[in-house]
Coordinates of C-alpha atoms and ligand atoms in Angstrom, one line a residue:
M16 CA 0.0 0.0 0.0
N17 CA 1.2 3.4 -0.9
L18 CA 1.0 5.8 2.1
Q19 CA -0.2 9.2 1.1
H20 CA 0.7 11.2 4.1
K21 CA 3.8 13.0 2.6
N22 CA 1.3 14.9 0.4
M23 CA -0.3 17.4 2.6
P24 CA -4.0 18.0 1.6
A25 CA -4.5 21.5 0.2
F26 CA -7.2 22.3 2.8
A27 CA -5.1 21.4 5.8
N28 CA -5.6 23.6 8.8
E29 CA -2.7 26.0 9.5
Q30 CA -3.2 25.4 13.2
T31 CA -0.6 23.1 14.7
Y32 CA -1.1 21.0 17.7
D33 CA 2.1 19.6 19.2
L34 CA 1.2 16.4 20.9
F35 CA 4.8 16.0 22.1
A36 CA 5.4 19.5 23.6
P37 CA 6.5 19.2 27.2
E38 CA 3.2 20.7 28.5
A39 CA 1.2 18.2 26.3
L40 CA 3.2 15.3 27.6
A41 CA 2.6 16.5 31.2
N42 CA -1.2 16.8 30.5
S43 CA -2.5 16.2 27.0
Y44 CA -6.2 16.7 27.8
P45 CA -6.3 20.6 27.4
L46 CA -4.7 20.1 23.9
F47 CA -7.2 17.3 23.0
K48 CA -10.0 19.6 24.1
R49 CA -8.8 22.3 21.8
M50 CA -8.4 19.9 18.9
R51 CA -11.9 18.4 19.4
S52 CA -13.5 21.8 19.4
E53 CA -11.4 23.5 16.7
D54 CA -10.6 20.8 14.2
P55 CA -12.0 17.3 15.3
V56 CA -10.8 15.6 12.2
H57 CA -7.3 17.2 12.0
Y58 CA -4.5 16.6 9.5
S59 CA -1.2 16.9 11.3
E60 CA 1.4 18.0 8.9
A61 CA 4.1 17.2 11.4
L62 CA 3.1 13.6 11.9
G63 CA 1.5 13.0 8.5
Y64 CA -1.5 11.6 10.3
W65 CA -5.2 12.4 10.4
I66 CA -6.2 12.6 14.0
L67 CA -9.7 11.9 15.3
T68 CA -10.6 13.4 18.7
R69 CA -14.5 13.1 18.8
Y70 CA -16.0 10.0 20.5
R71 CA -18.5 9.5 17.7
D72 CA -15.8 9.5 15.0
V73 CA -13.5 7.2 16.9
E74 CA -16.3 4.8 17.8
A75 CA -17.4 4.7 14.1
A76 CA -13.8 4.3 12.9
V77 CA -13.1 1.1 14.9
R78 CA -16.1 -0.5 13.2
D79 CA -15.4 0.9 9.7
E80 CA -14.4 -1.8 7.3
R81 CA -12.8 0.7 5.0
L82 CA -10.1 1.2 7.5
S83 CA -7.3 -1.4 7.8
S84 CA -5.3 -2.4 10.8
N85 CA -2.5 -3.8 8.6
R86 CA 0.3 -1.4 9.6
T87 CA 3.1 -2.9 7.5
A88 CA 3.1 0.1 5.2
L89 CA 3.2 2.4 8.2
F90 CA 6.2 0.6 9.8
I91 CA 8.1 0.7 6.5
N92 CA 7.2 4.4 6.1
K93 CA 8.8 5.2 9.5
L94 CA 12.1 3.8 8.2
G95 CA 12.8 6.7 5.8
S96 CA 15.8 5.8 3.8
L97 CA 16.6 2.6 5.7
D98 CA 16.2 -0.7 3.9
V99 CA 13.1 -2.7 4.7
K100 CA 15.3 -5.7 5.3
E101 CA 16.3 -4.1 8.5
I102 CA 12.9 -4.8 10.0
Q103 CA 12.1 -8.1 8.2
N104 CA 11.9 -10.1 11.5
F105 CA 9.8 -7.4 13.1
L106 CA 7.4 -7.4 10.1
D107 CA 7.3 -11.2 10.0
M108 CA 6.1 -11.1 13.6
T109 CA 3.6 -8.3 13.4
S110 CA 2.1 -9.6 10.2
H111 CA 0.9 -12.6 12.3
W112 CA -0.5 -10.4 15.1
M113 CA -4.3 -10.1 15.3
V114 CA -3.9 -6.4 16.2
D115 CA -2.3 -5.9 12.8
T116 CA -4.7 -7.9 10.6
D117 CA -8.1 -7.5 9.2
P118 CA -10.9 -10.1 8.7
P119 CA -10.9 -12.9 7.7
E120 CA -7.3 -13.3 8.9
H121 CA -8.0 -11.4 12.1
T122 CA -11.0 -13.6 12.9
R123 CA -8.9 -16.7 12.5
L124 CA -6.0 -15.5 14.6
R125 CA -8.3 -14.2 17.4
K126 CA -9.9 -17.6 17.6
L127 CA -6.5 -19.3 17.9
G128 CA -5.9 -17.3 21.1
N129 CA -9.1 -18.4 22.9
P130 CA -7.8 -21.6 24.5
G131 CA -5.4 -19.4 26.6
F132 CA -8.3 -17.4 28.1
T133 CA -10.6 -20.1 29.6
T134 CA -12.5 -19.3 32.8
R135 CA -10.3 -21.8 34.6
A136 CA -7.1 -20.1 33.4
I137 CA -8.5 -16.6 34.3
E138 CA -9.3 -17.7 37.8
S139 CA -5.8 -19.1 38.3
W140 CA -4.4 -15.7 37.6
R141 CA -5.9 -14.1 40.7
S142 CA -3.5 -15.7 43.1
I143 CA -0.5 -15.0 40.8
I144 CA -1.4 -11.3 40.7
Q145 CA -1.9 -11.1 44.5
N146 CA 1.3 -12.9 45.3
T147 CA 3.4 -10.9 42.8
T148 CA 2.0 -7.6 44.1
D149 CA 2.7 -8.6 47.7
R150 CA 6.2 -9.7 46.9
L151 CA 7.0 -6.4 45.3
L152 CA 5.5 -4.4 48.1
D153 CA 7.4 -6.5 50.7
R154 CA 10.6 -5.0 49.2
V155 CA 9.5 -1.4 49.8
Q156 CA 7.0 -1.4 52.6
N157 CA 9.5 -0.4 55.4
Q158 CA 11.2 2.2 53.3
G159 CA 8.5 4.9 53.5
G160 CA 8.7 5.7 49.9
M161 CA 9.1 4.3 46.4
D162 CA 9.0 5.0 42.7
V163 CA 5.6 3.6 41.5
V164 CA 7.1 3.0 38.1
S165 CA 10.4 1.3 38.7
D166 CA 9.5 -0.4 42.0
L167 CA 6.1 -1.7 41.0
A168 CA 4.5 -0.9 37.7
V169 CA 7.3 -2.1 35.4
A170 CA 7.9 -5.4 37.2
L171 CA 4.3 -6.3 38.1
P172 CA 2.8 -7.1 34.6
G173 CA 6.2 -8.6 33.6
F174 CA 6.3 -11.0 36.5
I175 CA 2.6 -11.8 36.1
I176 CA 2.6 -12.5 32.4
S177 CA 5.8 -14.5 32.8
E178 CA 4.2 -16.6 35.5
I179 CA 1.1 -17.1 33.3
F180 CA 3.3 -18.2 30.4
G181 CA 5.8 -20.1 32.6
V182 CA 8.8 -18.0 31.5
P183 CA 11.8 -18.9 33.7
E184 CA 13.0 -16.2 36.1
T185 CA 16.3 -16.0 34.4
D186 CA 14.7 -14.9 31.1
R187 CA 12.3 -12.3 32.5
A188 CA 14.6 -9.2 32.5
N189 CA 15.4 -9.9 28.8
L190 CA 11.7 -10.3 28.0
L191 CA 10.9 -7.0 29.5
E192 CA 13.7 -5.3 27.5
W193 CA 12.6 -6.9 24.2
A194 CA 9.0 -5.9 24.8
R195 CA 10.1 -2.4 25.4
D196 CA 12.1 -2.3 22.2
I197 CA 9.3 -3.7 20.2
G198 CA 6.6 -1.4 21.8
T199 CA 8.8 1.7 21.3
F200 CA 9.1 1.2 17.6
F201 CA 5.6 -0.1 17.2
G202 CA 4.1 3.1 18.6
A203 CA 6.7 5.6 17.5
A204 CA 5.0 8.4 15.6
G205 CA 8.2 9.4 13.8
G206 CA 11.5 11.2 14.5
S207 CA 14.8 11.7 12.8
T208 CA 16.0 9.0 10.4
I209 CA 18.9 8.2 12.7
E210 CA 16.6 7.9 15.7
M211 CA 14.1 5.7 13.8
A212 CA 16.9 3.5 12.4
E213 CA 18.1 2.9 15.9
L214 CA 14.6 2.0 17.1
A215 CA 13.9 -0.2 14.1
R216 CA 17.1 -2.2 14.5
K217 CA 16.5 -2.7 18.2
A218 CA 12.9 -3.8 17.6
D219 CA 14.1 -6.2 14.9
K220 CA 16.7 -7.8 17.1
A221 CA 14.2 -8.0 19.9
A222 CA 11.8 -9.9 17.6
V223 CA 14.5 -12.4 16.8
N224 CA 15.6 -13.0 20.4
F225 CA 12.0 -13.1 21.7
C226 CA 11.0 -15.6 19.0
A227 CA 14.0 -17.9 19.8
L228 CA 13.0 -18.0 23.5
I229 CA 9.4 -18.7 22.8
R230 CA 10.2 -21.5 20.4
Q231 CA 12.5 -23.0 23.0
L232 CA 9.7 -22.8 25.6
I233 CA 7.2 -24.4 23.2
E234 CA 9.5 -27.3 22.6
Q235 CA 9.9 -27.8 26.3
R236 CA 6.2 -27.7 27.0
R237 CA 5.5 -30.2 24.2
R238 CA 7.7 -32.6 26.1
Q239 CA 6.4 -31.7 29.5
P240 CA 3.0 -29.9 29.3
G241 CA 2.0 -27.8 32.3
T242 CA -0.9 -25.5 33.1
D243 CA 0.7 -22.4 31.7
M244 CA -0.6 -20.5 28.7
I245 CA 2.1 -21.9 26.3
S246 CA 1.1 -25.4 27.2
L247 CA -2.7 -24.6 26.8
L248 CA -2.2 -23.0 23.4
S249 CA 0.3 -25.6 22.2
V250 CA -2.1 -28.5 23.0
A251 CA -5.0 -26.7 21.4
Y252 CA -2.9 -26.0 18.3
Q253 CA -1.9 -29.7 17.9
E254 CA -5.4 -30.9 18.6
Q255 CA -6.9 -28.6 15.9
G256 CA -4.1 -29.2 13.5
F257 CA -3.1 -25.5 13.2
N258 CA 0.1 -24.3 11.6
D259 CA 2.8 -24.5 14.2
R260 CA 4.8 -21.6 12.8
E261 CA 2.2 -19.2 14.0
L262 CA 2.2 -20.2 17.7
P263 CA 5.3 -18.3 18.7
F264 CA 3.9 -15.1 17.1
L265 CA 0.6 -15.5 19.0
C266 CA 2.5 -16.0 22.3
M267 CA 4.6 -13.0 21.5
E268 CA 1.6 -10.8 20.8
I269 CA -0.1 -11.6 24.0
L270 CA 3.1 -11.2 26.0
N271 CA 4.0 -7.9 24.3
T272 CA 0.6 -6.2 24.3
G273 CA 0.1 -6.9 28.0
L274 CA 3.3 -5.3 29.3
L275 CA 3.8 -1.6 28.6
T276 CA 0.1 -1.0 28.5
T277 CA -0.4 -2.3 32.0
T278 CA 2.8 -0.7 33.4
D279 CA 1.6 2.7 32.2
L280 CA -2.0 2.2 33.4
I281 CA -0.9 1.4 36.9
A282 CA 1.2 4.6 37.1
N283 CA -1.6 6.7 35.5
G284 CA -4.1 5.2 38.0
V285 CA -2.0 6.0 41.1
N286 CA -1.4 9.5 39.7
A287 CA -5.2 10.0 39.1
L288 CA -6.1 8.8 42.6
L289 CA -3.4 10.8 44.4
S290 CA -4.3 13.9 42.4
H291 CA -7.9 13.6 43.6
P292 CA -7.8 13.2 47.4
D293 CA -11.6 13.2 47.7
Q294 CA -11.9 10.2 45.4
L295 CA -9.0 8.5 47.1
Q296 CA -10.7 8.8 50.4
K297 CA -14.0 7.6 49.0
L298 CA -12.2 4.5 47.7
K299 CA -10.4 3.9 50.9
K300 CA -13.7 4.1 52.8
N301 CA -15.5 1.9 50.4
P302 CA -13.1 -0.5 48.7
T303 CA -16.0 -2.2 46.8
L304 CA -15.8 0.9 44.5
I305 CA -12.5 -0.5 43.0
N306 CA -14.1 -1.9 39.9
S307 CA -15.8 1.4 38.9
A308 CA -12.6 3.2 39.9
V309 CA -10.6 1.1 37.5
E310 CA -13.1 1.9 34.7
E311 CA -12.8 5.6 35.5
I312 CA -9.0 5.4 35.4
L313 CA -9.3 3.8 31.9
R314 CA -11.5 6.6 30.8
F315 CA -9.7 9.5 32.6
D316 CA -6.2 8.7 31.7
T317 CA -5.8 5.6 29.5
S318 CA -2.4 4.2 28.8
V319 CA -3.3 3.7 25.1
P320 CA -4.5 7.1 24.0
F321 CA -4.3 6.4 20.3
S322 CA -4.2 3.5 17.8
T323 CA -3.8 3.8 14.1
R324 CA -5.6 2.6 10.9
I325 CA -4.9 3.0 7.2
A326 CA -7.6 4.1 4.8
K327 CA -8.2 1.3 2.3
Q328 CA -10.1 3.7 0.0
D329 CA -11.0 7.3 -0.4
L330 CA -13.5 8.3 2.3
T331 CA -15.0 11.2 4.2
I332 CA -14.9 11.6 8.0
G333 CA -16.5 14.7 9.6
G334 CA -16.6 16.4 6.2
K335 CA -12.9 15.9 5.5
N336 CA -11.9 14.0 2.4
I337 CA -9.3 11.4 3.3
T338 CA -7.5 9.6 0.5
A339 CA -6.7 5.9 0.3
G340 CA -3.4 5.1 2.0
S341 CA -3.7 7.9 4.6
I342 CA -2.8 7.1 8.2
I343 CA -5.6 7.8 10.7
A344 CA -4.9 8.1 14.5
L345 CA -8.0 7.1 16.5
G346 CA -8.0 9.1 19.7
F347 CA -9.3 6.8 22.4
G348 CA -7.9 9.2 25.0
P349 CA -9.4 12.4 23.5
A350 CA -12.7 10.5 22.8
N351 CA -12.9 9.5 26.5
H352 CA -13.1 13.2 27.4
D353 CA -15.7 14.2 24.8
P354 CA -18.5 16.2 26.6
E355 CA -20.9 14.9 23.9
K356 CA -20.5 11.5 25.4
F357 CA -19.5 12.1 29.1
E358 CA -21.0 14.5 31.5
E359 CA -18.3 16.7 33.1
P360 CA -15.5 14.7 31.3
E361 CA -12.7 16.5 33.1
V362 CA -14.0 15.4 36.5
F363 CA -12.4 12.2 37.9
D364 CA -15.4 10.4 39.4
I365 CA -14.8 6.8 40.6
T366 CA -18.6 6.2 40.8
R367 CA -19.3 7.3 37.2
T368 CA -22.1 5.4 35.5
P369 CA -22.5 4.7 32.7
N370 CA -18.9 4.7 31.7
E371 CA -18.6 3.5 28.1
H372 CA -15.0 4.5 27.7
L373 CA -12.8 3.4 24.8
G374 CA -9.8 2.5 26.9
F375 CA -9.9 -1.0 25.5
S376 CA -11.2 0.1 22.1
S377 CA -14.4 -1.4 20.8
G378 CA -15.4 -3.6 17.9
I379 CA -13.4 -6.5 16.5
H380 CA -10.1 -5.4 18.0
F381 CA -11.5 -5.0 21.5
C382 CA -8.6 -5.8 23.9
V383 CA -8.1 -9.5 24.3
G384 CA -6.4 -8.9 27.7
A385 CA -9.1 -6.7 29.2
V386 CA -10.0 -9.3 31.8
L387 CA -6.4 -9.7 32.9
A388 CA -5.7 -6.0 32.8
R389 CA -8.8 -5.2 34.9
M390 CA -7.8 -7.9 37.4
E391 CA -4.2 -6.6 37.7
L392 CA -5.3 -3.0 38.3
T393 CA -8.0 -4.0 40.8
I394 CA -5.7 -6.2 42.9
C395 CA -2.7 -3.9 42.6
L396 CA -4.5 -0.7 43.7
T397 CA -6.5 -2.4 46.4
T398 CA -3.3 -3.9 47.9
L399 CA -1.4 -0.6 47.6
L400 CA -4.1 1.3 49.5
R401 CA -4.4 -1.5 52.1
R402 CA -0.7 -2.0 52.7
L403 CA 0.8 1.5 52.4
P404 CA -0.9 3.8 54.9
N405 CA -1.1 7.5 54.1
L406 CA 0.0 7.0 50.5
R407 CA 0.8 10.5 49.0
F408 CA 3.0 12.1 46.3
D409 CA 6.5 12.7 47.3
P410 CA 6.6 16.5 47.7
D411 CA 10.3 16.7 46.9
K412 CA 10.2 14.7 43.6
Q413 CA 8.3 15.8 40.5
A414 CA 6.5 13.1 38.6
I415 CA 8.2 12.6 35.2
P416 CA 5.9 11.8 32.3
T417 CA 7.4 9.5 29.7
K418 CA 9.3 11.7 27.2
H419 CA 9.0 10.0 23.9
S420 CA 7.3 10.5 20.6
N421 CA 5.2 7.4 21.0
L422 CA 1.6 8.2 20.1
V423 CA 0.2 4.8 21.2
L424 CA 1.5 4.7 24.8
K425 CA 1.2 7.2 27.6
G426 CA 2.6 6.9 31.1
F427 CA 5.4 8.0 33.5
D428 CA 9.1 7.4 33.6
S429 CA 9.0 8.2 37.3
L430 CA 6.3 8.7 39.9
R431 CA 7.6 9.0 43.4
V432 CA 5.3 8.5 46.4
K433 CA 5.6 8.4 50.2
F434 CA 3.8 6.4 52.8
D435 CA 4.1 5.6 56.5
A436 CA 6.7 2.9 56.8
C437 CA 5.5 -0.3 58.4
L438 CA 8.4 -1.9 60.3
N439 CA 7.5 -5.5 60.9
Ligands
HEM27 C1 -4.3 -1.6 30.9 C2 -3.9 -2.3 30.0 C3 -4.3 -2.4 28.6 C4 -4.9 -1.4 27.8 C5 -5.2 0.0 28.1 C6 -5.1 -2.1 26.5 C7 -5.7 -1.4 25.4 C8 -5.9 -2.0 24.2 C9 -6.5 -1.4 23.0 C10 -6.9 0.1 23.0 C11 -6.5 -2.3 22.0 C12 -7.1 -2.1 20.6 C13 -6.1 -1.6 19.7 C14 -6.7 -1.2 18.3 O1 -7.9 -1.2 18.2 O2 -5.9 -1.0 17.4 C15 -6.0 -3.5 22.5 C16 -5.9 -4.7 21.8 C17 -5.2 -5.8 22.3 N1 -4.8 -6.1 23.6 FE1 -4.9 -4.8 25.1 N2 -4.7 -3.4 26.6 C18 -4.2 -3.6 27.8 C19 -3.8 -4.8 28.4 C20 -3.6 -6.0 27.6 C21 -3.2 -7.2 28.2 C22 -2.9 -7.5 29.7 C23 -3.2 -8.1 27.1 C24 -2.8 -9.6 27.1 C25 -2.6 -10.3 28.1 C26 -3.6 -7.4 26.0 C27 -3.7 -8.0 24.7 C28 -4.2 -7.3 23.6 C29 -4.3 -7.9 22.3 C30 -3.8 -9.3 21.9 C31 -5.0 -7.0 21.5 C32 -5.3 -7.2 20.0 C33 -6.8 -7.6 19.9 C34 -7.2 -7.7 18.4 O3 -6.6 -7.0 17.6 O4 -8.2 -8.4 18.2 N3 -3.9 -6.1 26.3 N4 -5.6 -3.4 23.9

């Protein structure tokens, strides 16, 4: 597919909206609000993307069969002058990912993942999440302070998903690094050629190493099946006579998509609660509100503010003519603050009902890991509030939002908190 974004449409708005300006990285919602009211279907010359910020446009776009999730052309486009061979392994991997495919291929791949998400498997995750959270908090509980990102949010989803997949402890640090390298290139909105070449090579190398590890684990589980997700998927694949070559890619997709997204949402959630002491108190007084609090965190400050699609044909959205091959960024984050859909959208209200946010998207690509992500957030936040008395921001340390040009992910590099130490 030939991407059109280098050719700026003649009617493009002169107005620029810098999504990566420091003030937007610190808080993007005032900028999203401006975009939604001034130019809700905006062509960003800087990014070469169309950006949708209205709920109704984003909701319609995730169901629009004229838009493709096949991002191969987008990945190649990011390379600039770099040879496509440099990301061949990365492309080989993502072309087998459900998030990057359209029906009927998408329908087939999504079905292949089902055996890993049985009710029995999901129930077994609860104790893994609780034990992992407790183990991480044991390390900091008597210190009176921690960095929510490095002490908790990075390790928690990594350890949990590794347990679920039965990844040996010795490989977990590598796995986190590879997932970060893959996610950084996957969501990068662009940058200098040198920067992109570096990100692309890292992502390609990570895909090779990741795949080798998963193949090795699959072999091992074939000889000695357990109750982990690799064993479940592997048995189902053999029983149903599916192509074995695809199994590592499916495992890599589930492992990858569940890491950075959850890390960022934990930090965004803690930040939202500590920034709204009335809501924090309400939750502490009534912990049964945790489920609706998690939904409100997903609405108020999702870790996946955007996803992308490619126009398969010429089409019109909100009166703007979009040509075939254009990249369209669907703003889940901006849509979640649309006053046409949500009453007082800038208010963080942990009892909000209804709350039809797009934090996990909607339609055929609705997040496969939503059950796991919700469970992780629920257990993690409940345990934090129960075990760390008087949890508050560290007044001496500024929270540091992630500084990157990644449109897809939004979180923190550092979020320091204090609490009353429990010496036991
Ligand atoms: C808080 C954490 C998470 C958030 C905010 C999130 C968000 C999303 C969103 C917005 C999409 C749709 C992307 C699109 O339409 O292009 C998606 C898809 C997906 N997510 Fe998640 N996710 C999270 C956690 C997880 C976890 C824990 C897993 C796996 C264990 C996971 C696996 C997937 C997969 C496989 C897809 C692709 C589904 C498809 O294309 O049919 N996610 N997620």
